[in-house]
């Protein structure tokens, strides 16, 4: 599991990776993540010839590449590496341990991790489907979740046979659980945050659960005033419970109560 038990030997590789996220390197990673989130991860492209398989299809990719060349210096490779660097932080490991335990307690068998980046739950949740606009691992499907087709009757994602790892459609009203880990905060505005919530809810069967992991209160992320205008109501979701982790992490569970 994610938690270390007893007095295990030091994982030197993990330690070296952790050191790389500190100091100037950590600041650079933060900058790449913030710039990528601000402009939209789905619009990121690589400056090198090894472009991400799905990047060519994303609207605005060429404009983003030109802007990055002139001003920002952030491309898909920088973004995916910077996001993946979070895997070695204590707070992220703690958050994923809580998330995995929650999914097991819910009895979720069919699970989709939206905005997964590096598929951090794959060792804990067998068969989990991971999807991201800028995948950091080969077992993560490439697609812009706000645009990918959602189809009822599917039981597995439909992929492009001519482009390895590119997702064309995902099941709707099917999954026992969906995970949004540090995804809401990455959306540029309220419209996209609410759209992300609604589309994540659509992946669930009625009775399925949405698990949201964030480091900021959902009320501040969605800017709602009371439970009456909370965004999950329009998404057919009902609040169930919230659990706290370390370093400000919160895990909030919702249930899909209507289609």
PDB file of N, CA and C in Angstrom, residues 31-127:
ATOM      1  N   UNK A  31       5.519  26.447 -11.437  1.00  0.00           N
ATOM      2  CA  UNK A  31       5.289  27.393 -12.515  1.00  0.00           C
ATOM      3  C   UNK A  31       4.725  26.697 -13.747  1.00  0.00           C
ATOM      4  N   UNK A  32       5.284  25.539 -14.096  1.00  0.00           N
ATOM      5  CA  UNK A  32       4.801  24.808 -15.262  1.00  0.00           C
ATOM      6  C   UNK A  32       3.354  24.363 -15.075  1.00  0.00           C
ATOM      7  N   UNK A  33       3.032  23.893 -13.874  1.00  0.00           N
ATOM      8  CA  UNK A  33       1.664  23.445 -13.602  1.00  0.00           C
ATOM      9  C   UNK A  33       0.691  24.608 -13.684  1.00  0.00           C
ATOM     10  N   UNK A  34       1.033  25.728 -13.061  1.00  0.00           N
ATOM     11  CA  UNK A  34       0.132  26.876 -13.050  1.00  0.00           C
ATOM     12  C   UNK A  34      -0.072  27.430 -14.452  1.00  0.00           C
ATOM     13  N   UNK A  35       1.005  27.523 -15.241  1.00  0.00           N
ATOM     14  CA  UNK A  35       0.868  28.037 -16.597  1.00  0.00           C
ATOM     15  C   UNK A  35       0.060  27.074 -17.466  1.00  0.00           C
ATOM     16  N   UNK A  36       0.309  25.780 -17.296  1.00  0.00           N
ATOM     17  CA  UNK A  36      -0.452  24.799 -18.064  1.00  0.00           C
ATOM     18  C   UNK A  36      -1.923  24.833 -17.709  1.00  0.00           C
ATOM     19  N   UNK A  37      -2.231  24.928 -16.416  1.00  0.00           N
ATOM     20  CA  UNK A  37      -3.626  24.984 -15.982  1.00  0.00           C
ATOM     21  C   UNK A  37      -4.307  26.251 -16.507  1.00  0.00           C
ATOM     22  N   UNK A  38      -3.574  27.348 -16.483  1.00  0.00           N
ATOM     23  CA  UNK A  38      -4.162  28.622 -16.896  1.00  0.00           C
ATOM     24  C   UNK A  38      -4.547  28.596 -18.368  1.00  0.00           C
ATOM     25  N   UNK A  39      -3.728  27.963 -19.181  1.00  0.00           N
ATOM     26  CA  UNK A  39      -3.980  27.951 -20.614  1.00  0.00           C
ATOM     27  C   UNK A  39      -4.740  26.712 -21.070  1.00  0.00           C
ATOM     28  N   UNK A  40      -4.893  25.740 -20.192  1.00  0.00           N
ATOM     29  CA  UNK A  40      -5.626  24.533 -20.539  1.00  0.00           C
ATOM     30  C   UNK A  40      -4.693  23.408 -20.909  1.00  0.00           C
ATOM     31  N   UNK A  41      -4.695  22.357 -20.100  1.00  0.00           N
ATOM     32  CA  UNK A  41      -3.785  21.243 -20.358  1.00  0.00           C
ATOM     33  C   UNK A  41      -4.023  20.630 -21.728  1.00  0.00           C
ATOM     34  N   UNK A  42      -5.273  20.644 -22.182  1.00  0.00           N
ATOM     35  CA  UNK A  42      -5.591  20.029 -23.469  1.00  0.00           C
ATOM     36  C   UNK A  42      -4.975  20.776 -24.638  1.00  0.00           C
ATOM     37  N   UNK A  43      -4.546  22.035 -24.430  1.00  0.00           N
ATOM     38  CA  UNK A  43      -3.957  22.817 -25.506  1.00  0.00           C
ATOM     39  C   UNK A  43      -2.437  22.718 -25.533  1.00  0.00           C
ATOM     40  N   UNK A  44      -1.866  22.003 -24.564  1.00  0.00           N
ATOM     41  CA  UNK A  44      -0.413  21.907 -24.502  1.00  0.00           C
ATOM     42  C   UNK A  44       0.129  21.044 -25.641  1.00  0.00           C
ATOM     43  N   UNK A  45       1.216  21.453 -26.192  1.00  0.00           N
ATOM     44  CA  UNK A  45       1.907  20.652 -27.189  1.00  0.00           C
ATOM     45  C   UNK A  45       3.394  20.663 -26.880  1.00  0.00           C
ATOM     46  N   UNK A  46       4.085  19.677 -27.413  1.00  0.00           N
ATOM     47  CA  UNK A  46       5.527  19.601 -27.199  1.00  0.00           C
ATOM     48  C   UNK A  46       6.269  20.339 -28.301  1.00  0.00           C
ATOM     49  N   UNK A  47       7.377  20.986 -27.907  1.00  0.00           N
ATOM     50  CA  UNK A  47       8.180  21.703 -28.882  1.00  0.00           C
ATOM     51  C   UNK A  47       8.988  20.732 -29.739  1.00  0.00           C
ATOM     52  N   UNK A  48       9.286  19.565 -29.177  1.00  0.00           N
ATOM     53  CA  UNK A  48      10.063  18.581 -29.910  1.00  0.00           C
ATOM     54  C   UNK A  48       9.182  17.826 -30.890  1.00  0.00           C
ATOM     55  N   UNK A  49       9.777  16.973 -31.690  1.00  0.00           N
ATOM     56  CA  UNK A  49       9.017  16.214 -32.690  1.00  0.00           C
ATOM     57  C   UNK A  49       8.198  15.107 -32.057  1.00  0.00           C
ATOM     58  N   UNK A  50       8.531  14.735 -30.818  1.00  0.00           N
ATOM     59  CA  UNK A  50       7.803  13.654 -30.155  1.00  0.00           C
ATOM     60  C   UNK A  50       6.530  14.137 -29.518  1.00  0.00           C
ATOM     61  N   UNK A  51       5.596  14.626 -30.305  1.00  0.00           N
ATOM     62  CA  UNK A  51       4.364  15.203 -29.790  1.00  0.00           C
ATOM     63  C   UNK A  51       3.472  14.124 -29.192  1.00  0.00           C
ATOM     64  N   UNK A  52       2.764  14.487 -28.123  1.00  0.00           N
ATOM     65  CA  UNK A  52       1.804  13.582 -27.508  1.00  0.00           C
ATOM     66  C   UNK A  52       0.788  13.135 -28.552  1.00  0.00           C
ATOM     67  N   UNK A  53       0.375  11.863 -28.570  1.00  0.00           N
ATOM     68  CA  UNK A  53      -0.491  11.334 -29.631  1.00  0.00           C
ATOM     69  C   UNK A  53      -1.747  12.137 -29.870  1.00  0.00           C
ATOM     70  N   UNK A  54      -2.362  12.641 -28.789  1.00  0.00           N
ATOM     71  CA  UNK A  54      -3.635  13.331 -28.951  1.00  0.00           C
ATOM     72  C   UNK A  54      -3.465  14.829 -29.106  1.00  0.00           C
ATOM     73  N   UNK A  55      -2.248  15.335 -28.897  1.00  0.00           N
ATOM     74  CA  UNK A  55      -2.056  16.782 -28.856  1.00  0.00           C
ATOM     75  C   UNK A  55      -2.438  17.448 -30.175  1.00  0.00           C
ATOM     76  N   UNK A  56      -2.171  16.770 -31.312  1.00  0.00           N
ATOM     77  CA  UNK A  56      -2.445  17.369 -32.606  1.00  0.00           C
ATOM     78  C   UNK A  56      -3.929  17.645 -32.794  1.00  0.00           C
ATOM     79  N   UNK A  57      -4.771  16.922 -32.070  1.00  0.00           N
ATOM     80  CA  UNK A  57      -6.209  17.040 -32.279  1.00  0.00           C
ATOM     81  C   UNK A  57      -6.836  18.155 -31.451  1.00  0.00           C
ATOM     82  N   UNK A  58      -6.098  18.686 -30.470  1.00  0.00           N
ATOM     83  CA  UNK A  58      -6.699  19.639 -29.565  1.00  0.00           C
ATOM     84  C   UNK A  58      -6.776  21.023 -30.191  1.00  0.00           C
ATOM     85  N   UNK A  59      -7.949  21.612 -30.111  1.00  0.00           N
ATOM     86  CA  UNK A  59      -8.177  22.933 -30.669  1.00  0.00           C
ATOM     87  C   UNK A  59      -7.273  23.957 -29.985  1.00  0.00           C
ATOM     88  N   UNK A  60      -6.630  24.790 -30.764  1.00  0.00           N
ATOM     89  CA  UNK A  60      -5.792  25.834 -30.202  1.00  0.00           C
ATOM     90  C   UNK A  60      -4.379  25.398 -29.891  1.00  0.00           C
ATOM     91  N   UNK A  61      -4.015  24.164 -30.234  1.00  0.00           N
ATOM     92  CA  UNK A  61      -2.692  23.671 -29.878  1.00  0.00           C
ATOM     93  C   UNK A  61      -1.589  24.481 -30.541  1.00  0.00           C
ATOM     94  N   UNK A  62      -1.784  24.834 -31.799  1.00  0.00           N
ATOM     95  CA  UNK A  62      -0.752  25.579 -32.514  1.00  0.00           C
ATOM     96  C   UNK A  62      -0.536  26.950 -31.889  1.00  0.00           C
ATOM     97  N   UNK A  63      -1.625  27.623 -31.535  1.00  0.00           N
ATOM     98  CA  UNK A  63      -1.516  28.934 -30.900  1.00  0.00           C
ATOM     99  C   UNK A  63      -0.801  28.833 -29.575  1.00  0.00           C
ATOM    100  N   UNK A  64      -1.103  27.767 -28.825  1.00  0.00           N
ATOM    101  CA  UNK A  64      -0.457  27.584 -27.522  1.00  0.00           C
ATOM    102  C   UNK A  64       1.036  27.343 -27.687  1.00  0.00           C
ATOM    103  N   UNK A  65       1.419  26.559 -28.690  1.00  0.00           N
ATOM    104  CA  UNK A  65       2.841  26.303 -28.920  1.00  0.00           C
ATOM    105  C   UNK A  65       3.572  27.601 -29.226  1.00  0.00           C
ATOM    106  N   UNK A  66       2.967  28.435 -30.081  1.00  0.00           N
ATOM    107  CA  UNK A  66       3.603  29.705 -30.437  1.00  0.00           C
ATOM    108  C   UNK A  66       3.745  30.603 -29.214  1.00  0.00           C
ATOM    109  N   UNK A  67       2.697  30.649 -28.386  1.00  0.00           N
ATOM    110  CA  UNK A  67       2.742  31.494 -27.196  1.00  0.00           C
ATOM    111  C   UNK A  67       3.799  31.004 -26.223  1.00  0.00           C
ATOM    112  N   UNK A  68       3.889  29.680 -26.060  1.00  0.00           N
ATOM    113  CA  UNK A  68       4.894  29.117 -25.168  1.00  0.00           C
ATOM    114  C   UNK A  68       6.298  29.427 -25.666  1.00  0.00           C
ATOM    115  N   UNK A  69       6.494  29.331 -26.993  1.00  0.00           N
ATOM    116  CA  UNK A  69       7.808  29.584 -27.561  1.00  0.00           C
ATOM    117  C   UNK A  69       8.255  31.009 -27.259  1.00  0.00           C
ATOM    118  N   UNK A  70       7.307  31.946 -27.337  1.00  0.00           N
ATOM    119  CA  UNK A  70       7.656  33.346 -27.167  1.00  0.00           C
ATOM    120  C   UNK A  70       7.730  33.756 -25.699  1.00  0.00           C
ATOM    121  N   UNK A  71       6.862  33.193 -24.851  1.00  0.00           N
ATOM    122  CA  UNK A  71       6.709  33.749 -23.510  1.00  0.00           C
ATOM    123  C   UNK A  71       6.919  32.775 -22.360  1.00  0.00           C
ATOM    124  N   UNK A  72       6.358  31.572 -22.445  1.00  0.00           N
ATOM    125  CA  UNK A  72       6.218  30.749 -21.256  1.00  0.00           C
ATOM    126  C   UNK A  72       7.208  29.601 -21.157  1.00  0.00           C
ATOM    127  N   UNK A  73       7.545  29.000 -22.264  1.00  0.00           N
ATOM    128  CA  UNK A  73       8.475  27.883 -22.225  1.00  0.00           C
ATOM    129  C   UNK A  73       7.893  26.621 -21.626  1.00  0.00           C
ATOM    130  N   UNK A  74       6.571  26.504 -21.566  1.00  0.00           N
ATOM    131  CA  UNK A  74       5.926  25.330 -20.988  1.00  0.00           C
ATOM    132  C   UNK A  74       5.250  24.518 -22.084  1.00  0.00           C
ATOM    133  N   UNK A  75       5.639  23.246 -22.199  1.00  0.00           N
ATOM    134  CA  UNK A  75       5.058  22.364 -23.184  1.00  0.00           C
ATOM    135  C   UNK A  75       4.565  21.110 -22.483  1.00  0.00           C
ATOM    136  N   UNK A  76       3.967  20.212 -23.250  1.00  0.00           N
ATOM    137  CA  UNK A  76       3.349  19.032 -22.651  1.00  0.00           C
ATOM    138  C   UNK A  76       4.335  18.230 -21.813  1.00  0.00           C
ATOM    139  N   UNK A  77       5.566  18.085 -22.300  1.00  0.00           N
ATOM    140  CA  UNK A  77       6.541  17.295 -21.556  1.00  0.00           C
ATOM    141  C   UNK A  77       6.855  17.922 -20.200  1.00  0.00           C
ATOM    142  N   UNK A  78       7.019  19.254 -20.185  1.00  0.00           N
ATOM    143  CA  UNK A  78       7.257  19.948 -18.921  1.00  0.00           C
ATOM    144  C   UNK A  78       6.062  19.784 -17.988  1.00  0.00           C
ATOM    145  N   UNK A  79       4.873  19.949 -18.552  1.00  0.00           N
ATOM    146  CA  UNK A  79       3.668  19.887 -17.739  1.00  0.00           C
ATOM    147  C   UNK A  79       3.483  18.501 -17.128  1.00  0.00           C
ATOM    148  N   UNK A  80       3.594  17.461 -17.952  1.00  0.00           N
ATOM    149  CA  UNK A  80       3.358  16.107 -17.439  1.00  0.00           C
ATOM    150  C   UNK A  80       4.423  15.727 -16.406  1.00  0.00           C
ATOM    151  N   UNK A  81       5.668  16.150 -16.623  1.00  0.00           N
ATOM    152  CA  UNK A  81       6.729  15.842 -15.671  1.00  0.00           C
ATOM    153  C   UNK A  81       6.504  16.570 -14.347  1.00  0.00           C
ATOM    154  N   UNK A  82       6.074  17.814 -14.434  1.00  0.00           N
ATOM    155  CA  UNK A  82       5.851  18.607 -13.226  1.00  0.00           C
ATOM    156  C   UNK A  82       4.685  18.055 -12.410  1.00  0.00           C
ATOM    157  N   UNK A  83       3.601  17.689 -13.090  1.00  0.00           N
ATOM    158  CA  UNK A  83       2.456  17.105 -12.378  1.00  0.00           C
ATOM    159  C   UNK A  83       2.852  15.777 -11.744  1.00  0.00           C
ATOM    160  N   UNK A  84       3.573  14.960 -12.496  1.00  0.00           N
ATOM    161  CA  UNK A  84       3.968  13.644 -11.991  1.00  0.00           C
ATOM    162  C   UNK A  84       4.923  13.746 -10.808  1.00  0.00           C
ATOM    163  N   UNK A  85       5.636  14.869 -10.668  1.00  0.00           N
ATOM    164  CA  UNK A  85       6.566  15.024  -9.550  1.00  0.00           C
ATOM    165  C   UNK A  85       5.841  15.036  -8.207  1.00  0.00           C
ATOM    166  N   UNK A  86       4.525  15.277  -8.235  1.00  0.00           N
ATOM    167  CA  UNK A  86       3.761  15.309  -6.991  1.00  0.00           C
ATOM    168  C   UNK A  86       3.629  13.925  -6.362  1.00  0.00           C
ATOM    169  N   UNK A  87       3.881  12.885  -7.132  1.00  0.00           N
ATOM    170  CA  UNK A  87       3.690  11.519  -6.628  1.00  0.00           C
ATOM    171  C   UNK A  87       4.587  11.223  -5.425  1.00  0.00           C
ATOM    172  N   UNK A  88       5.698  11.924  -5.278  1.00  0.00           N
ATOM    173  CA  UNK A  88       6.640  11.646  -4.199  1.00  0.00           C
ATOM    174  C   UNK A  88       6.392  12.496  -2.957  1.00  0.00           C
ATOM    175  N   UNK A  89       5.440  13.410  -3.006  1.00  0.00           N
ATOM    176  CA  UNK A  89       5.187  14.258  -1.842  1.00  0.00           C
ATOM    177  C   UNK A  89       4.374  13.493  -0.801  1.00  0.00           C
ATOM    178  N   UNK A  90       4.600  13.824   0.456  1.00  0.00           N
ATOM    179  CA  UNK A  90       3.887  13.150   1.542  1.00  0.00           C
ATOM    180  C   UNK A  90       2.387  13.392   1.445  1.00  0.00           C
ATOM    181  N   UNK A  91       2.004  14.641   1.133  1.00  0.00           N
ATOM    182  CA  UNK A  91       0.578  14.947   1.108  1.00  0.00           C
ATOM    183  C   UNK A  91      -0.143  14.193  -0.006  1.00  0.00           C
ATOM    184  N   UNK A  92       0.521  14.016  -1.171  1.00  0.00           N
ATOM    185  CA  UNK A  92      -0.138  13.306  -2.263  1.00  0.00           C
ATOM    186  C   UNK A  92      -0.240  11.814  -1.959  1.00  0.00           C
ATOM    187  N   UNK A  93       0.805  11.243  -1.394  1.00  0.00           N
ATOM    188  CA  UNK A  93       0.759   9.831  -1.029  1.00  0.00           C
ATOM    189  C   UNK A  93      -0.325   9.578   0.006  1.00  0.00           C
ATOM    190  N   UNK A  94      -0.448  10.493   0.972  1.00  0.00           N
ATOM    191  CA  UNK A  94      -1.497  10.387   1.981  1.00  0.00           C
ATOM    192  C   UNK A  94      -2.879  10.496   1.340  1.00  0.00           C
ATOM    193  N   UNK A  95      -3.035  11.450   0.417  1.00  0.00           N
ATOM    194  CA  UNK A  95      -4.319  11.647  -0.249  1.00  0.00           C
ATOM    195  C   UNK A  95      -4.728  10.414  -1.045  1.00  0.00           C
ATOM    196  N   UNK A  96      -3.771   9.796  -1.758  1.00  0.00           N
ATOM    197  CA  UNK A  96      -4.093   8.621  -2.558  1.00  0.00           C
ATOM    198  C   UNK A  96      -4.384   7.395  -1.688  1.00  0.00           C
ATOM    199  N   UNK A  97      -3.736   7.329  -0.520  1.00  0.00           N
ATOM    200  CA  UNK A  97      -4.043   6.238   0.404  1.00  0.00           C
ATOM    201  C   UNK A  97      -5.476   6.361   0.906  1.00  0.00           C
ATOM    202  N   UNK A  98      -5.875   7.583   1.283  1.00  0.00           N
ATOM    203  CA  UNK A  98      -7.248   7.812   1.738  1.00  0.00           C
ATOM    204  C   UNK A  98      -8.234   7.518   0.612  1.00  0.00           C
ATOM    205  N   UNK A  99      -7.891   7.953  -0.590  1.00  0.00           N
ATOM    206  CA  UNK A  99      -8.770   7.741  -1.742  1.00  0.00           C
ATOM    207  C   UNK A  99      -8.947   6.255  -2.026  1.00  0.00           C
ATOM    208  N   UNK A 100      -7.854   5.501  -2.031  1.00  0.00           N
ATOM    209  CA  UNK A 100      -7.931   4.062  -2.297  1.00  0.00           C
ATOM    210  C   UNK A 100      -8.760   3.359  -1.229  1.00  0.00           C
ATOM    211  N   UNK A 101      -8.558   3.731   0.033  1.00  0.00           N
ATOM    212  CA  UNK A 101      -9.342   3.130   1.121  1.00  0.00           C
ATOM    213  C   UNK A 101     -10.823   3.443   0.961  1.00  0.00           C
ATOM    214  N   UNK A 102     -11.128   4.678   0.555  1.00  0.00           N
ATOM    215  CA  UNK A 102     -12.525   5.078   0.359  1.00  0.00           C
ATOM    216  C   UNK A 102     -13.174   4.268  -0.751  1.00  0.00           C
ATOM    217  N   UNK A 103     -12.473   4.095  -1.861  1.00  0.00           N
ATOM    218  CA  UNK A 103     -13.020   3.318  -2.979  1.00  0.00           C
ATOM    219  C   UNK A 103     -13.271   1.874  -2.575  1.00  0.00           C
ATOM    220  N   UNK A 104     -12.373   1.315  -1.769  1.00  0.00           N
ATOM    221  CA  UNK A 104     -12.583  -0.056  -1.293  1.00  0.00           C
ATOM    222  C   UNK A 104     -13.780  -0.124  -0.347  1.00  0.00           C
ATOM    223  N   UNK A 105     -13.921   0.855   0.532  1.00  0.00           N
ATOM    224  CA  UNK A 105     -15.061   0.873   1.459  1.00  0.00           C
ATOM    225  C   UNK A 105     -16.382   0.995   0.707  1.00  0.00           C
ATOM    226  N   UNK A 106     -16.362   1.710  -0.403  1.00  0.00           N
ATOM    227  CA  UNK A 106     -17.575   1.863  -1.218  1.00  0.00           C
ATOM    228  C   UNK A 106     -17.877   0.609  -2.025  1.00  0.00           C
ATOM    229  N   UNK A 107     -16.922  -0.308  -2.092  1.00  0.00           N
ATOM    230  CA  UNK A 107     -17.111  -1.516  -2.885  1.00  0.00           C
ATOM    231  C   UNK A 107     -17.062  -1.254  -4.379  1.00  0.00           C
ATOM    232  N   UNK A 108     -16.384  -0.182  -4.785  1.00  0.00           N
ATOM    233  CA  UNK A 108     -16.331   0.203  -6.196  1.00  0.00           C
ATOM    234  C   UNK A 108     -15.421  -0.745  -6.970  1.00  0.00           C
ATOM    235  N   UNK A 109     -15.966  -1.338  -8.017  1.00  0.00           N
ATOM    236  CA  UNK A 109     -15.196  -2.238  -8.870  1.00  0.00           C
ATOM    237  C   UNK A 109     -14.835  -1.581 -10.201  1.00  0.00           C
ATOM    238  N   UNK A 110     -15.787  -0.874 -10.791  1.00  0.00           N
ATOM    239  CA  UNK A 110     -15.549  -0.147 -12.038  1.00  0.00           C
ATOM    240  C   UNK A 110     -15.266   1.316 -11.685  1.00  0.00           C
ATOM    241  N   UNK A 111     -14.015   1.730 -11.869  1.00  0.00           N
ATOM    242  CA  UNK A 111     -13.597   3.064 -11.427  1.00  0.00           C
ATOM    243  C   UNK A 111     -12.886   3.786 -12.570  1.00  0.00           C
ATOM    244  N   UNK A 112     -13.184   5.079 -12.722  1.00  0.00           N
ATOM    245  CA  UNK A 112     -12.483   5.913 -13.691  1.00  0.00           C
ATOM    246  C   UNK A 112     -11.815   7.065 -12.954  1.00  0.00           C
ATOM    247  N   UNK A 113     -10.534   7.275 -13.258  1.00  0.00           N
ATOM    248  CA  UNK A 113      -9.757   8.359 -12.664  1.00  0.00           C
ATOM    249  C   UNK A 113      -9.572   9.429 -13.736  1.00  0.00           C
ATOM    250  N   UNK A 114     -10.268  10.548 -13.557  1.00  0.00           N
ATOM    251  CA  UNK A 114     -10.325  11.610 -14.563  1.00  0.00           C
ATOM    252  C   UNK A 114      -9.249  12.649 -14.249  1.00  0.00           C
ATOM    253  N   UNK A 115      -8.441  12.983 -15.247  1.00  0.00           N
ATOM    254  CA  UNK A 115      -7.321  13.880 -14.999  1.00  0.00           C
ATOM    255  C   UNK A 115      -6.251  13.191 -14.186  1.00  0.00           C
ATOM    256  N   UNK A 116      -6.001  11.932 -14.508  1.00  0.00           N
ATOM    257  CA  UNK A 116      -5.171  11.052 -13.685  1.00  0.00           C
ATOM    258  C   UNK A 116      -3.686  11.376 -13.756  1.00  0.00           C
ATOM    259  N   UNK A 117      -3.204  11.842 -14.890  1.00  0.00           N
ATOM    260  CA  UNK A 117      -1.795  12.139 -15.136  1.00  0.00           C
ATOM    261  C   UNK A 117      -0.950  10.873 -15.135  1.00  0.00           C
ATOM    262  N   UNK A 118      -0.600  10.338 -13.944  1.00  0.00           N
ATOM    263  CA  UNK A 118       0.320   9.203 -13.881  1.00  0.00           C
ATOM    264  C   UNK A 118      -0.303   7.960 -13.258  1.00  0.00           C
ATOM    265  N   UNK A 119      -1.637   7.923 -13.187  1.00  0.00           N
ATOM    266  CA  UNK A 119      -2.360   6.738 -12.714  1.00  0.00           C
ATOM    267  C   UNK A 119      -1.891   6.282 -11.332  1.00  0.00           C
ATOM    268  N   UNK A 120      -1.978   7.155 -10.322  1.00  0.00           N
ATOM    269  CA  UNK A 120      -1.426   6.832  -9.003  1.00  0.00           C
ATOM    270  C   UNK A 120      -2.166   5.742  -8.244  1.00  0.00           C
ATOM    271  N   UNK A 121      -3.378   5.384  -8.686  1.00  0.00           N
ATOM    272  CA  UNK A 121      -4.184   4.395  -7.957  1.00  0.00           C
ATOM    273  C   UNK A 121      -4.110   2.992  -8.568  1.00  0.00           C
ATOM    274  N   UNK A 122      -3.310   2.815  -9.611  1.00  0.00           N
ATOM    275  CA  UNK A 122      -3.353   1.551 -10.345  1.00  0.00           C
ATOM    276  C   UNK A 122      -2.921   0.353  -9.512  1.00  0.00           C
ATOM    277  N   UNK A 123      -2.017   0.550  -8.559  1.00  0.00           N
ATOM    278  CA  UNK A 123      -1.572  -0.570  -7.728  1.00  0.00           C
ATOM    279  C   UNK A 123      -2.602  -0.927  -6.666  1.00  0.00           C
ATOM    280  N   UNK A 124      -3.444   0.014  -6.312  1.00  0.00           N
ATOM    281  CA  UNK A 124      -4.423  -0.193  -5.240  1.00  0.00           C
ATOM    282  C   UNK A 124      -5.802  -0.600  -5.754  1.00  0.00           C
ATOM    283  N   UNK A 125      -6.145  -0.132  -6.955  1.00  0.00           N
ATOM    284  CA  UNK A 125      -7.474  -0.391  -7.524  1.00  0.00           C
ATOM    285  C   UNK A 125      -7.295  -1.102  -8.867  1.00  0.00           C
ATOM    286  N   UNK A 126      -7.306  -2.432  -8.873  1.00  0.00           N
ATOM    287  CA  UNK A 126      -7.090  -3.187 -10.124  1.00  0.00           C
ATOM    288  C   UNK A 126      -8.133  -2.826 -11.180  1.00  0.00           C
ATOM    289  N   UNK A 127      -7.670  -2.664 -12.407  1.00  0.00           N
ATOM    290  CA  UNK A 127      -8.580  -2.404 -13.507  1.00  0.00           C
ATOM    291  C   UNK A 127      -9.064  -0.981 -13.627  1.00  0.00           C
TER     292      UNK A 127
END
